[in-house]
Coordinates of C-alpha atoms (C1' of nucleotides) in Angstrom, one line a residue:
Chain A
M140 CA 12.7 27.3 0.7
P141 CA 10.1 26.2 -1.9
T142 CA 11.2 22.6 -2.2
P143 CA 13.2 20.7 0.6
L144 CA 16.7 19.8 -0.2
H145 CA 16.0 16.1 0.6
S146 CA 13.2 16.1 -2.0
L147 CA 15.3 17.5 -4.6
I148 CA 18.0 14.9 -4.0
S149 CA 15.4 12.0 -4.0
E150 CA 13.7 13.2 -7.1
K151 CA 16.8 13.4 -9.0
L152 CA 17.8 9.9 -7.9
R153 CA 14.2 8.7 -8.6
H154 CA 14.3 10.0 -12.2
Q155 CA 17.7 8.4 -12.7
I156 CA 16.2 5.0 -11.5
L157 CA 13.1 5.2 -13.6
S158 CA 15.0 6.0 -16.7
N159 CA 17.3 3.0 -15.9
D160 CA 20.5 5.2 -15.3
Y161 CA 20.7 2.8 -12.2
Q162 CA 19.4 -0.6 -13.0
A163 CA 17.5 -2.9 -10.8
G164 CA 20.0 -4.4 -8.1
Q165 CA 22.7 -1.9 -8.9
Q166 CA 24.3 0.0 -5.8
L167 CA 23.6 3.6 -5.3
P168 CA 26.4 6.1 -4.2
S169 CA 27.2 5.8 -0.6
E170 CA 25.8 8.3 1.8
H171 CA 29.4 9.8 2.0
Q172 CA 29.6 10.2 -1.7
L173 CA 26.1 11.8 -1.9
M174 CA 26.9 14.2 0.9
A175 CA 30.0 15.5 -1.1
E176 CA 28.0 15.5 -4.4
F177 CA 25.2 17.6 -3.1
S178 CA 27.1 19.5 -0.4
V179 CA 24.5 18.5 2.3
S180 CA 24.7 16.8 5.8
R181 CA 24.3 13.2 6.3
I182 CA 21.0 13.7 7.8
T183 CA 19.6 15.1 4.6
V184 CA 21.0 12.4 2.5
R185 CA 19.6 9.8 4.6
R186 CA 16.3 11.5 4.4
A187 CA 16.4 11.3 0.6
I188 CA 17.2 7.8 0.5
A189 CA 14.4 7.1 3.0
N190 CA 12.1 8.8 0.6
L191 CA 13.1 6.4 -2.2
V192 CA 12.6 3.4 0.4
T193 CA 9.1 4.5 1.0
Q194 CA 8.5 4.7 -2.7
G195 CA 9.6 1.0 -3.0
L196 CA 12.4 2.0 -5.4
V197 CA 15.4 1.4 -3.2
V198 CA 16.3 -1.1 -0.5
V199 CA 19.1 -0.7 2.0
H200 CA 21.2 -3.3 3.7
Q201 CA 23.2 -2.4 6.7
G202 CA 26.9 -2.5 6.1
K203 CA 26.5 -3.0 2.5
G204 CA 24.6 -0.1 0.9
A205 CA 21.5 1.1 -0.8
F206 CA 20.4 -0.7 -4.0
V207 CA 17.8 -0.2 -6.7
A208 CA 14.8 -2.2 -5.9
D209 CA 13.4 -4.9 -8.3
R210 CA 9.9 -3.6 -9.1
Q211 CA 8.7 -6.9 -10.8
K212 CA 5.5 -8.2 -9.2
V213 CA 4.1 -11.6 -8.8
T214 CA 0.4 -11.7 -9.7
Y215 CA -2.2 -13.8 -7.7
S216 CA -5.0 -14.6 -9.9
L217 CA -8.6 -14.2 -8.4
S218 CA -10.2 -15.4 -11.8
S219 CA -9.9 -19.0 -10.5
P220 CA -11.3 -20.0 -7.2
L221 CA -8.0 -19.5 -5.5
I222 CA -7.5 -23.3 -5.5
F223 CA -4.7 -23.4 -7.8
L224 CA -2.3 -20.9 -6.3
E225 CA 0.4 -23.3 -6.8
D226 CA -0.4 -23.8 -10.4
D227 CA -0.7 -20.1 -10.9
M228 CA 2.8 -19.6 -9.3
A229 CA 4.2 -22.4 -11.5
R230 CA 3.0 -20.5 -14.6
Q231 CA 5.0 -17.6 -13.5
G232 CA 8.0 -19.6 -13.0
I233 CA 7.9 -19.6 -9.3
K234 CA 8.6 -22.4 -6.9
F235 CA 5.8 -22.5 -4.2
S236 CA 6.1 -23.9 -0.7
M237 CA 4.7 -23.3 2.7
Q238 CA 5.5 -23.5 6.3
T239 CA 2.7 -23.7 9.0
L240 CA 3.6 -21.4 11.9
L241 CA 0.6 -22.1 14.1
F242 CA -2.5 -24.4 14.1
E243 CA -4.7 -24.6 17.2
R244 CA -8.2 -24.5 18.5
V245 CA -8.9 -21.1 19.9
S246 CA -11.7 -18.8 21.1
V247 CA -12.6 -16.3 18.6
S248 CA -13.7 -12.6 18.7
D249 CA -17.2 -11.6 18.5
S250 CA -16.8 -10.5 14.9
V251 CA -15.3 -13.8 13.6
Q252 CA -18.0 -15.7 15.8
Q253 CA -20.6 -13.8 13.7
I254 CA -18.9 -14.0 10.3
L255 CA -18.5 -17.9 10.7
Q256 CA -21.9 -18.2 12.4
L257 CA -20.4 -19.9 15.2
P258 CA -22.6 -20.8 18.4
A259 CA -22.4 -17.9 20.9
T260 CA -22.2 -20.3 23.7
Q261 CA -19.0 -21.9 22.4
P262 CA -17.3 -19.6 19.6
Q263 CA -14.3 -21.5 18.8
A264 CA -12.4 -22.4 15.7
Y265 CA -9.1 -23.4 14.5
L266 CA -6.7 -20.7 13.8
Q267 CA -4.0 -21.3 11.3
K268 CA -1.0 -19.2 10.5
K269 CA 0.9 -20.1 7.3
L270 CA 3.8 -18.5 5.7
L271 CA 4.0 -18.9 1.9
L272 CA 7.4 -19.1 0.3
L273 CA 8.1 -18.2 -3.2
N274 CA 11.3 -19.5 -4.7
G275 CA 12.0 -20.0 -0.9
I276 CA 11.6 -16.4 0.0
P277 CA 8.8 -15.5 2.3
G278 CA 6.0 -13.7 0.5
C279 CA 2.7 -14.1 2.2
L280 CA 1.4 -14.4 5.7
D281 CA -1.9 -16.3 5.6
I282 CA -4.0 -16.1 8.9
T283 CA -7.2 -18.0 8.8
Y284 CA -10.0 -19.3 11.0
I285 CA -11.7 -22.6 10.0
L286 CA -14.8 -24.2 11.4
P287 CA -14.0 -26.5 14.4
D288 CA -15.2 -29.7 12.8
L289 CA -13.3 -29.3 9.5
G290 CA -10.2 -28.1 11.4
H291 CA -10.4 -31.3 13.6
A292 CA -11.1 -33.7 11.0
L293 CA -8.4 -32.4 8.4
S294 CA -5.8 -31.2 10.8
K295 CA -3.2 -33.3 9.4
K296 CA -3.7 -32.2 5.9
L297 CA -4.1 -28.6 6.8
K298 CA -0.7 -28.5 8.4
Q299 CA 0.8 -29.6 5.3
Q300 CA -0.8 -27.7 2.4
M301 CA -3.0 -24.8 1.7
T302 CA -6.5 -24.6 3.0
F303 CA -8.7 -24.7 0.0
P304 CA -7.0 -27.5 -1.8
T305 CA -7.3 -29.6 1.4
L306 CA -11.1 -28.8 1.3
E307 CA -11.7 -29.8 -2.2
Q308 CA -9.8 -32.9 -1.7
A309 CA -12.1 -33.7 1.2
G310 CA -15.0 -33.2 -1.1
I311 CA -16.0 -29.8 0.5
L312 CA -16.5 -27.5 -2.4
I313 CA -16.1 -23.7 -2.0
D314 CA -18.9 -22.0 -4.0
R315 CA -18.0 -18.4 -3.5
I316 CA -15.6 -16.1 -1.6
E317 CA -16.3 -12.7 -0.3
A318 CA -13.3 -10.6 -0.3
I319 CA -11.9 -7.2 0.3
L320 CA -8.5 -6.0 -1.0
E321 CA -6.8 -3.1 0.8
C322 CA -3.5 -1.5 1.4
T323 CA -2.3 -2.0 5.1
H324 CA 1.1 -1.4 6.7
A325 CA 3.5 -4.0 8.5
D326 CA 2.8 -4.6 12.2
A327 CA 5.4 -6.3 14.2
E328 CA 4.4 -9.9 13.2
A329 CA 4.1 -9.1 9.5
S330 CA 7.4 -7.2 9.6
Q331 CA 9.0 -10.3 11.1
Y332 CA 7.8 -13.0 8.8
L333 CA 7.6 -11.1 5.5
D334 CA 11.1 -9.4 6.2
V335 CA 10.2 -5.9 5.8
P336 CA 10.6 -2.7 8.0
L337 CA 7.7 -1.6 10.4
G338 CA 5.0 0.2 8.5
H339 CA 6.1 -1.2 5.1
A340 CA 3.2 -1.2 2.6
L341 CA 1.2 -4.6 2.3
I342 CA -1.6 -5.8 0.4
T343 CA -4.2 -7.6 2.4
Y344 CA -6.7 -10.1 1.0
R345 CA -9.5 -10.5 3.6
H346 CA -12.0 -13.2 2.7
T347 CA -14.8 -15.3 3.9
A348 CA -15.3 -18.6 2.0
Y349 CA -18.7 -20.2 1.7
A350 CA -19.5 -23.9 0.9
T351 CA -22.0 -24.9 -1.7
D352 CA -24.7 -25.1 1.0
N353 CA -24.0 -21.3 1.6
R354 CA -22.3 -21.9 4.9
P355 CA -19.3 -19.7 5.7
I356 CA -16.5 -22.2 6.5
V357 CA -13.2 -20.2 6.2
H358 CA -12.4 -16.7 7.3
G359 CA -9.1 -14.9 7.4
E360 CA -6.5 -12.8 5.5
S361 CA -3.6 -13.1 3.3
I362 CA -0.9 -10.6 3.7
S363 CA 1.6 -9.9 1.1
R364 CA 4.3 -7.3 0.5
G365 CA 2.8 -4.5 -1.4
D366 CA 6.0 -4.0 -3.5
R367 CA 6.1 -7.6 -4.6
F368 CA 2.6 -8.8 -5.2
C369 CA -0.5 -7.8 -7.0
Y370 CA -3.9 -9.3 -7.6
A371 CA -5.7 -10.1 -11.0
V372 CA -9.3 -9.9 -11.3
N373 CA -11.8 -10.5 -14.1
V374 CA -15.0 -8.7 -13.6
F375 CA -18.0 -9.9 -15.7
R376 CA -21.3 -8.5 -16.4
N377 CA -23.2 -11.1 -14.9
P378 CA -21.2 -12.6 -12.2
V379 CA -22.8 -16.2 -11.9
G380 CA -25.4 -16.0 -14.7
H381 CA -28.3 -16.0 -12.1
N382 CA -29.4 -12.6 -13.3
S383 CA -29.3 -11.6 -17.0
Q384 CA -30.9 -8.2 -16.5
M385 CA -28.8 -5.2 -16.1
G386 CA -28.6 -3.5 -12.9
V387 CA -29.0 -6.6 -10.9
R388 CA -25.8 -7.6 -9.2
A389 CA -24.3 -9.5 -6.5
Q390 CA -24.9 -8.7 -3.0
H391 CA -22.8 -6.0 -1.8
A392 CA -19.9 -7.1 0.4
V393 CA -19.6 -5.3 3.7
P394 CA -16.3 -4.1 4.7
Q395 CA -15.0 -6.0 7.7
R396 CA -12.8 -4.5 10.1
S397 CA -9.9 -6.8 11.1
D398 CA -9.3 -8.1 14.5
I399 CA -7.4 -11.2 13.2
Chain B
M365 CA 20.5 -1.6 21.4
P366 CA 17.9 -4.3 20.9
T367 CA 15.0 -2.1 19.9
P368 CA 15.5 1.6 18.7
L369 CA 14.1 4.3 20.9
H370 CA 11.9 5.7 18.1
S371 CA 10.2 2.3 17.8
L372 CA 9.6 2.2 21.5
I373 CA 7.8 5.3 21.4
S374 CA 5.8 4.9 18.2
E375 CA 4.8 1.3 19.3
K376 CA 3.6 2.6 22.6
L377 CA 1.5 5.4 20.9
R378 CA 0.4 3.0 18.3
H379 CA -1.1 0.7 21.1
Q380 CA -2.8 3.8 22.5
I381 CA -4.3 4.7 19.4
L382 CA -5.4 1.2 18.5
S383 CA -6.9 0.8 22.0
N384 CA -8.8 4.2 21.6
D385 CA -6.9 5.8 24.4
Y386 CA -6.4 8.4 21.7
Q387 CA -9.6 8.6 19.6
A388 CA -9.9 9.6 15.9
G389 CA -9.3 13.1 15.3
Q390 CA -7.8 13.7 18.8
Q391 CA -4.5 15.7 19.0
L392 CA -1.4 13.8 20.1
P393 CA 1.0 15.5 22.6
S394 CA 3.4 17.9 21.0
E395 CA 6.9 17.1 20.0
H396 CA 8.0 19.2 23.2
Q397 CA 5.8 17.2 25.5
L398 CA 7.0 13.9 24.1
M399 CA 10.5 14.9 24.4
A400 CA 10.0 15.6 28.0
E401 CA 7.8 12.5 28.6
F402 CA 10.5 10.1 27.1
S403 CA 13.6 12.1 27.7
V404 CA 14.7 11.9 24.2
S405 CA 15.9 14.5 21.6
R406 CA 13.3 16.1 19.3
I407 CA 14.7 14.1 16.1
T408 CA 13.7 10.9 17.8
V409 CA 10.3 12.1 18.7
R410 CA 9.9 13.2 15.2
R411 CA 11.0 9.8 13.9
A412 CA 8.6 8.0 16.1
I413 CA 5.7 10.2 14.8
A414 CA 6.9 9.7 11.2
N415 CA 6.7 5.9 11.8
L416 CA 2.9 6.3 12.8
V417 CA 2.4 8.5 9.7
T418 CA 3.7 5.9 7.3
Q419 CA 1.5 3.4 9.2
G420 CA -1.5 5.7 8.4
L421 CA -2.3 6.1 12.0
V422 CA -1.5 9.7 12.4
V423 CA -1.7 13.0 10.3
V424 CA 0.2 16.0 11.0
H425 CA -0.7 19.5 10.1
Q426 CA 2.2 22.2 10.3
G427 CA 1.7 24.7 13.0
K428 CA -1.4 22.7 14.5
G429 CA -0.1 19.5 15.6
A430 CA -0.4 15.6 15.2
F431 CA -3.7 14.1 15.0
V432 CA -5.0 10.4 15.0
A433 CA -6.2 9.6 11.5
D434 CA -9.6 8.3 10.7
R435 CA -9.1 4.8 9.5
Q436 CA -12.6 4.0 8.1
K437 CA -12.4 3.2 4.5
V438 CA -14.7 3.6 1.5
T439 CA -15.3 0.4 -0.5
Y440 CA -15.5 0.1 -4.1
S441 CA -17.5 -2.9 -5.1
L442 CA -16.0 -5.0 -8.2
S443 CA -18.9 -7.3 -7.9
S444 CA -21.0 -5.3 -10.2
P445 CA -19.6 -4.3 -13.5
L446 CA -18.3 -1.0 -12.1
I447 CA -21.0 0.9 -13.8
F448 CA -22.9 1.8 -10.6
L449 CA -20.1 3.5 -8.8
E450 CA -22.3 6.5 -7.8
D451 CA -25.0 4.1 -6.5
D452 CA -22.4 2.2 -4.4
M453 CA -21.2 5.4 -2.9
A454 CA -24.7 6.5 -2.2
R455 CA -25.2 3.2 -0.4
Q456 CA -22.3 4.0 1.9
G457 CA -23.8 7.6 2.4
I458 CA -21.3 9.5 0.4
K459 CA -22.0 12.1 -2.2
F460 CA -20.3 11.4 -5.4
S461 CA -18.9 14.0 -8.0
M462 CA -16.2 14.3 -10.5
Q463 CA -14.2 16.8 -12.4
T464 CA -12.5 16.4 -15.7
L465 CA -9.0 17.4 -15.6
L466 CA -8.0 16.5 -19.2
F467 CA -9.6 15.1 -22.2
E468 CA -7.7 15.0 -25.6
R469 CA -6.8 12.9 -28.5
V470 CA -3.0 11.7 -28.1
S471 CA -0.6 9.4 -29.5
V472 CA -0.1 6.4 -27.3
S473 CA 2.7 4.3 -26.1
D474 CA 3.4 0.9 -27.6
S475 CA 2.0 -1.0 -24.7
V476 CA -1.4 1.0 -24.9
Q477 CA -1.4 0.4 -28.6
Q478 CA -1.3 -3.3 -28.3
I479 CA -3.6 -3.5 -25.4
L480 CA -6.3 -1.6 -27.3
Q481 CA -5.4 -3.2 -30.6
L482 CA -5.0 0.1 -32.3
P483 CA -3.5 0.4 -35.8
A484 CA 0.3 0.7 -35.5
T485 CA 0.3 3.2 -38.4
Q486 CA -1.9 5.7 -36.3
P487 CA -1.9 4.7 -32.7
Q488 CA -4.0 7.3 -31.3
A489 CA -6.7 7.4 -28.4
Y490 CA -8.4 9.8 -26.2
L491 CA -6.7 10.3 -22.9
Q492 CA -9.1 11.3 -19.9
K493 CA -8.0 12.4 -16.5
K494 CA -10.7 12.6 -14.0
L495 CA -10.8 13.4 -10.4
L496 CA -13.5 11.8 -8.4
L497 CA -14.6 13.5 -5.3
L498 CA -16.3 11.9 -2.4
N499 CA -18.1 14.4 -0.2
G500 CA -16.3 17.0 -1.9
I501 CA -12.8 15.5 -1.1
P502 CA -10.5 14.4 -3.8
G503 CA -10.5 10.4 -3.7
C504 CA -9.6 9.0 -6.9
L505 CA -7.5 9.9 -9.8
D506 CA -8.9 8.0 -12.9
I507 CA -6.6 8.0 -16.0
T508 CA -7.9 6.2 -19.0
Y509 CA -7.5 5.7 -22.8
I510 CA -10.5 5.2 -24.9
L511 CA -10.9 4.2 -28.5
P512 CA -10.6 7.3 -30.8
D513 CA -14.1 6.8 -32.4
L514 CA -15.8 6.3 -29.1
G515 CA -14.0 9.4 -27.5
H516 CA -14.8 11.6 -30.4
A517 CA -18.7 10.6 -30.7
L518 CA -19.1 10.8 -27.0
S519 CA -16.8 13.6 -26.0
K520 CA -19.4 15.9 -24.7
K521 CA -20.9 13.2 -22.2
L522 CA -17.5 11.7 -21.3
K523 CA -16.5 15.1 -20.0
Q524 CA -19.3 15.3 -17.7
Q525 CA -19.7 11.9 -16.2
M526 CA -18.0 8.6 -15.8
T527 CA -16.9 6.6 -18.7
F528 CA -18.7 3.2 -18.1
P529 CA -22.2 4.8 -17.6
T530 CA -21.6 6.8 -20.6
L531 CA -20.8 4.1 -22.8
E532 CA -23.8 2.0 -21.4
Q533 CA -26.1 4.9 -22.2
A534 CA -24.7 4.9 -25.8
G535 CA -25.6 1.2 -26.0
I536 CA -22.1 -0.1 -25.8
L537 CA -22.0 -2.8 -23.3
I538 CA -19.2 -3.7 -21.4
D539 CA -18.8 -7.6 -21.3
R540 CA -15.8 -8.0 -19.1
I541 CA -13.0 -6.1 -17.5
E542 CA -9.4 -7.5 -16.9
A543 CA -7.9 -5.8 -13.9
I544 CA -4.9 -5.7 -11.8
L545 CA -5.0 -4.5 -8.1
E546 CA -1.9 -3.3 -6.6
C547 CA -0.1 -1.2 -4.0
T548 CA 1.7 2.0 -5.4
H549 CA 3.2 5.1 -4.1
A550 CA 2.3 8.7 -4.8
D551 CA 4.4 10.4 -7.5
A552 CA 4.2 14.3 -8.1
E553 CA 0.9 14.1 -9.9
A554 CA -1.0 11.8 -7.7
S555 CA 0.3 13.7 -4.5
Q556 CA -1.0 16.9 -6.1
Y557 CA -4.4 15.7 -6.8
L558 CA -5.1 13.4 -4.0
D559 CA -3.7 15.8 -1.3
V560 CA -1.0 13.2 0.0
P561 CA 2.8 13.5 0.5
L562 CA 5.0 12.1 -2.1
G563 CA 5.5 8.1 -1.7
H564 CA 2.2 7.8 0.2
A565 CA 0.6 4.4 -0.2
L566 CA -2.0 4.3 -2.9
I567 CA -4.1 1.4 -4.2
T568 CA -4.1 1.2 -8.0
Y569 CA -6.8 -0.5 -10.2
R570 CA -5.4 -1.0 -13.6
H571 CA -8.0 -2.2 -16.1
T572 CA -8.8 -3.1 -19.7
A573 CA -12.6 -3.3 -20.6
Y574 CA -13.8 -5.4 -23.4
A575 CA -17.2 -4.8 -25.2
T576 CA -19.5 -7.8 -26.1
D577 CA -17.7 -8.3 -29.3
N578 CA -14.6 -9.0 -27.3
R579 CA -12.9 -5.7 -28.5
P580 CA -10.9 -3.7 -26.1
I581 CA -12.5 -0.3 -25.8
V582 CA -11.0 1.3 -22.6
H583 CA -7.7 0.8 -20.7
G584 CA -6.6 2.8 -17.7
E585 CA -6.0 3.0 -14.1
S586 CA -7.9 4.3 -11.2
I587 CA -5.5 5.6 -8.3
S588 CA -6.8 6.1 -4.8
R589 CA -5.5 6.7 -1.5
G590 CA -4.6 3.4 0.2
D591 CA -5.5 4.7 3.7
R592 CA -9.1 5.5 2.6
F593 CA -10.3 3.1 0.0
C594 CA -10.6 -0.7 -0.4
Y595 CA -11.9 -3.0 -3.2
A596 CA -14.6 -5.7 -2.6
V597 CA -14.6 -8.7 -4.8
N598 CA -16.8 -11.8 -5.1
V599 CA -15.0 -14.8 -6.4
F600 CA -17.2 -17.6 -7.8
R601 CA -16.4 -21.2 -8.6
N602 CA -17.4 -20.6 -12.2
P603 CA -16.8 -17.2 -13.2
V604 CA -19.2 -17.1 -16.2
G605 CA -21.0 -20.4 -16.0
H606 CA -19.3 -21.4 -19.3
N607 CA -17.4 -24.2 -17.9
S608 CA -18.9 -26.3 -15.1
Q609 CA -16.0 -28.8 -14.7
M610 CA -13.5 -28.1 -11.8
G611 CA -10.2 -27.0 -12.8
V612 CA -11.3 -25.1 -16.0
R613 CA -11.0 -21.5 -15.3
A614 CA -10.8 -18.1 -16.9
Q615 CA -7.8 -16.9 -18.8
H616 CA -4.9 -15.9 -16.8
A617 CA -4.6 -12.0 -16.6
V618 CA -1.2 -10.9 -17.6
P619 CA 0.2 -8.1 -15.5
Q620 CA 0.8 -5.1 -17.3
R621 CA 3.3 -2.6 -16.5
S622 CA 2.2 0.9 -16.2
D623 CA 3.3 3.5 -18.7
I624 CA 0.1 5.7 -18.3
Chain C
dC1160 C1' 2.9 36.9 20.1
dA1161 C1' 3.6 32.0 21.6
dG1162 C1' 3.3 27.4 20.1
dT1163 C1' 3.4 24.1 16.7
dG1164 C1' 5.9 21.4 13.1
dG1165 C1' 9.6 21.4 9.0
dT1166 C1' 14.3 21.6 7.6
dC1167 C1' 19.1 21.3 8.2
dT1168 C1' 23.9 21.1 10.4
dA1169 C1' 28.1 19.0 12.9
dG1170 C1' 29.4 15.5 15.3
dA1171 C1' 29.3 11.2 18.2
dC1172 C1' 28.9 6.2 18.8
dC1173 C1' 27.2 1.7 17.3
dA1174 C1' 26.4 -2.6 14.2
dC1175 C1' 27.1 -5.0 10.1
dT1176 C1' 29.9 -6.4 6.0
dT1177 C1' 33.9 -7.1 3.5
dG1178 C1' 38.6 -8.0 2.7
Chain D
dA702 C1' 40.7 -2.4 9.8
dA703 C1' 38.0 0.2 6.6
dG704 C1' 33.7 1.4 4.8
dT705 C1' 28.9 1.1 5.1
dG706 C1' 24.4 2.2 7.0
dG707 C1' 21.6 2.8 11.9
dT708 C1' 20.7 5.6 15.9
dC709 C1' 21.0 9.7 18.7
dT710 C1' 22.0 14.3 20.6
dA711 C1' 22.0 19.6 21.0
dG712 C1' 20.9 23.4 18.7
dA713 C1' 19.8 26.6 14.9
dC714 C1' 16.5 28.7 11.7
dC715 C1' 12.3 28.8 9.2
dA716 C1' 6.9 28.4 8.2
dC717 C1' 2.5 28.1 9.7
dT718 C1' -1.4 28.4 13.2
dG719 C1' -4.2 30.8 16.4
dC720 C1' -4.9 34.1 19.9

DNA sequence: CAGTGGTCTAGACCACTTG
DNA sequence: AAGTGGTCTAGACCACTGC
């Protein structure tokens, strides 16, 4: 058996989807119909459809059916200092809103203590969890730690709006952000808030923001659905104009393991 | 049935893996053992393991067993102009090599013609496919189009080494790169070269490079395994120092649909 | 050879959506 | 009530690995 039946079926459907035989939003044949069409058992049909789901081409709704997924993506732009997310979204014709899920002072892990340079004797910070809604649909789960003095002083504003605009309004300028972009998979929490199955592909932006005095003030991660979001970056020869020689470049960002 | 059995089993194993009860590389109990341990059918055990595989926590080898995956990731740094990939890898203790899979002059699609500003009458470019090997293991599939004159003049060098260093050596300086980072899924080609199952999560860096005269010269995408690679970015308040006012920022990168 | 995972079947029961 | 997908079982046969 060179190629499994379920692959043959999912590949055939895949090509039909990619060549727009089935358009975005359109319903695929039911499992029963596919069983008859390909003369296979239900479990094989289900596996074929599961293949397409993991490839982000199909979404299924219990009791309704399987539908071709919308593969359009919303772009976050990292070219600006991430302060203008709302404007960025407006430019793409998307209404932006947010909901604070949690805001409280907590003791942090060793790695967060080191990243934010908190005193080892009292390694505390404010932990924020925010859910970003795009056109009313949950799109991004934002989990960040912020220095305790800032979290305390700005608590009211921080609960209502995004972190970076709040800091800017308070006169605290973010000079630079060190970030890692990576693929991750939905755990129970992300699965719940972002309305995806466990294990669904996500794109995670893990970052540390530094104020103009080079002090780290915010550390956290923004977790978005991998099938609906992407990041735009502009890379320049001389990132800040500090060094005009070739070969000199910004400090290497160290990959940080997550224990957020 | 509040939570499915397969989820209960995969979640239990997941916690054991994350808390290092099972270490990286260690073999999990066989399907038979898990069937006995949880008193479930084989199909349920298999589904539990499949959950862990899609989450990147486990890899399975036919005839051998299921093993805890290595979750260490290699970091590409976008802070430098991407010319020093080999140095970046060396710093992470990784031997870097590459293999040219394809190098030929082709007619390009409409979108590539527009991006590279090629004449509509003769929309041709050189298409390169390169496989990047890290410690001898395939890690990244790099598919790019380069202007026909450059491809022709530098063909010998381009087949032997990476595109950007070759251009630099020829005195062609890359001024900036517009890029999109996104999660994708393995198609047949990526699956073959990167040694992953169809549909496996990938991280794609789709880019257009501009020379100092603002002319687009290279366009393409670098496709890497999502479970093994991540991108580091430094975001600065004033990307190039051209504008020191707040609120002024670089041009918005337009998401480009792939037909590479 | 025994042990492992890979594919597939036929059939049962449940949960959700729609009319 | 009918149609959809979601979960689960018991059992068969095949393919690969390692002794």
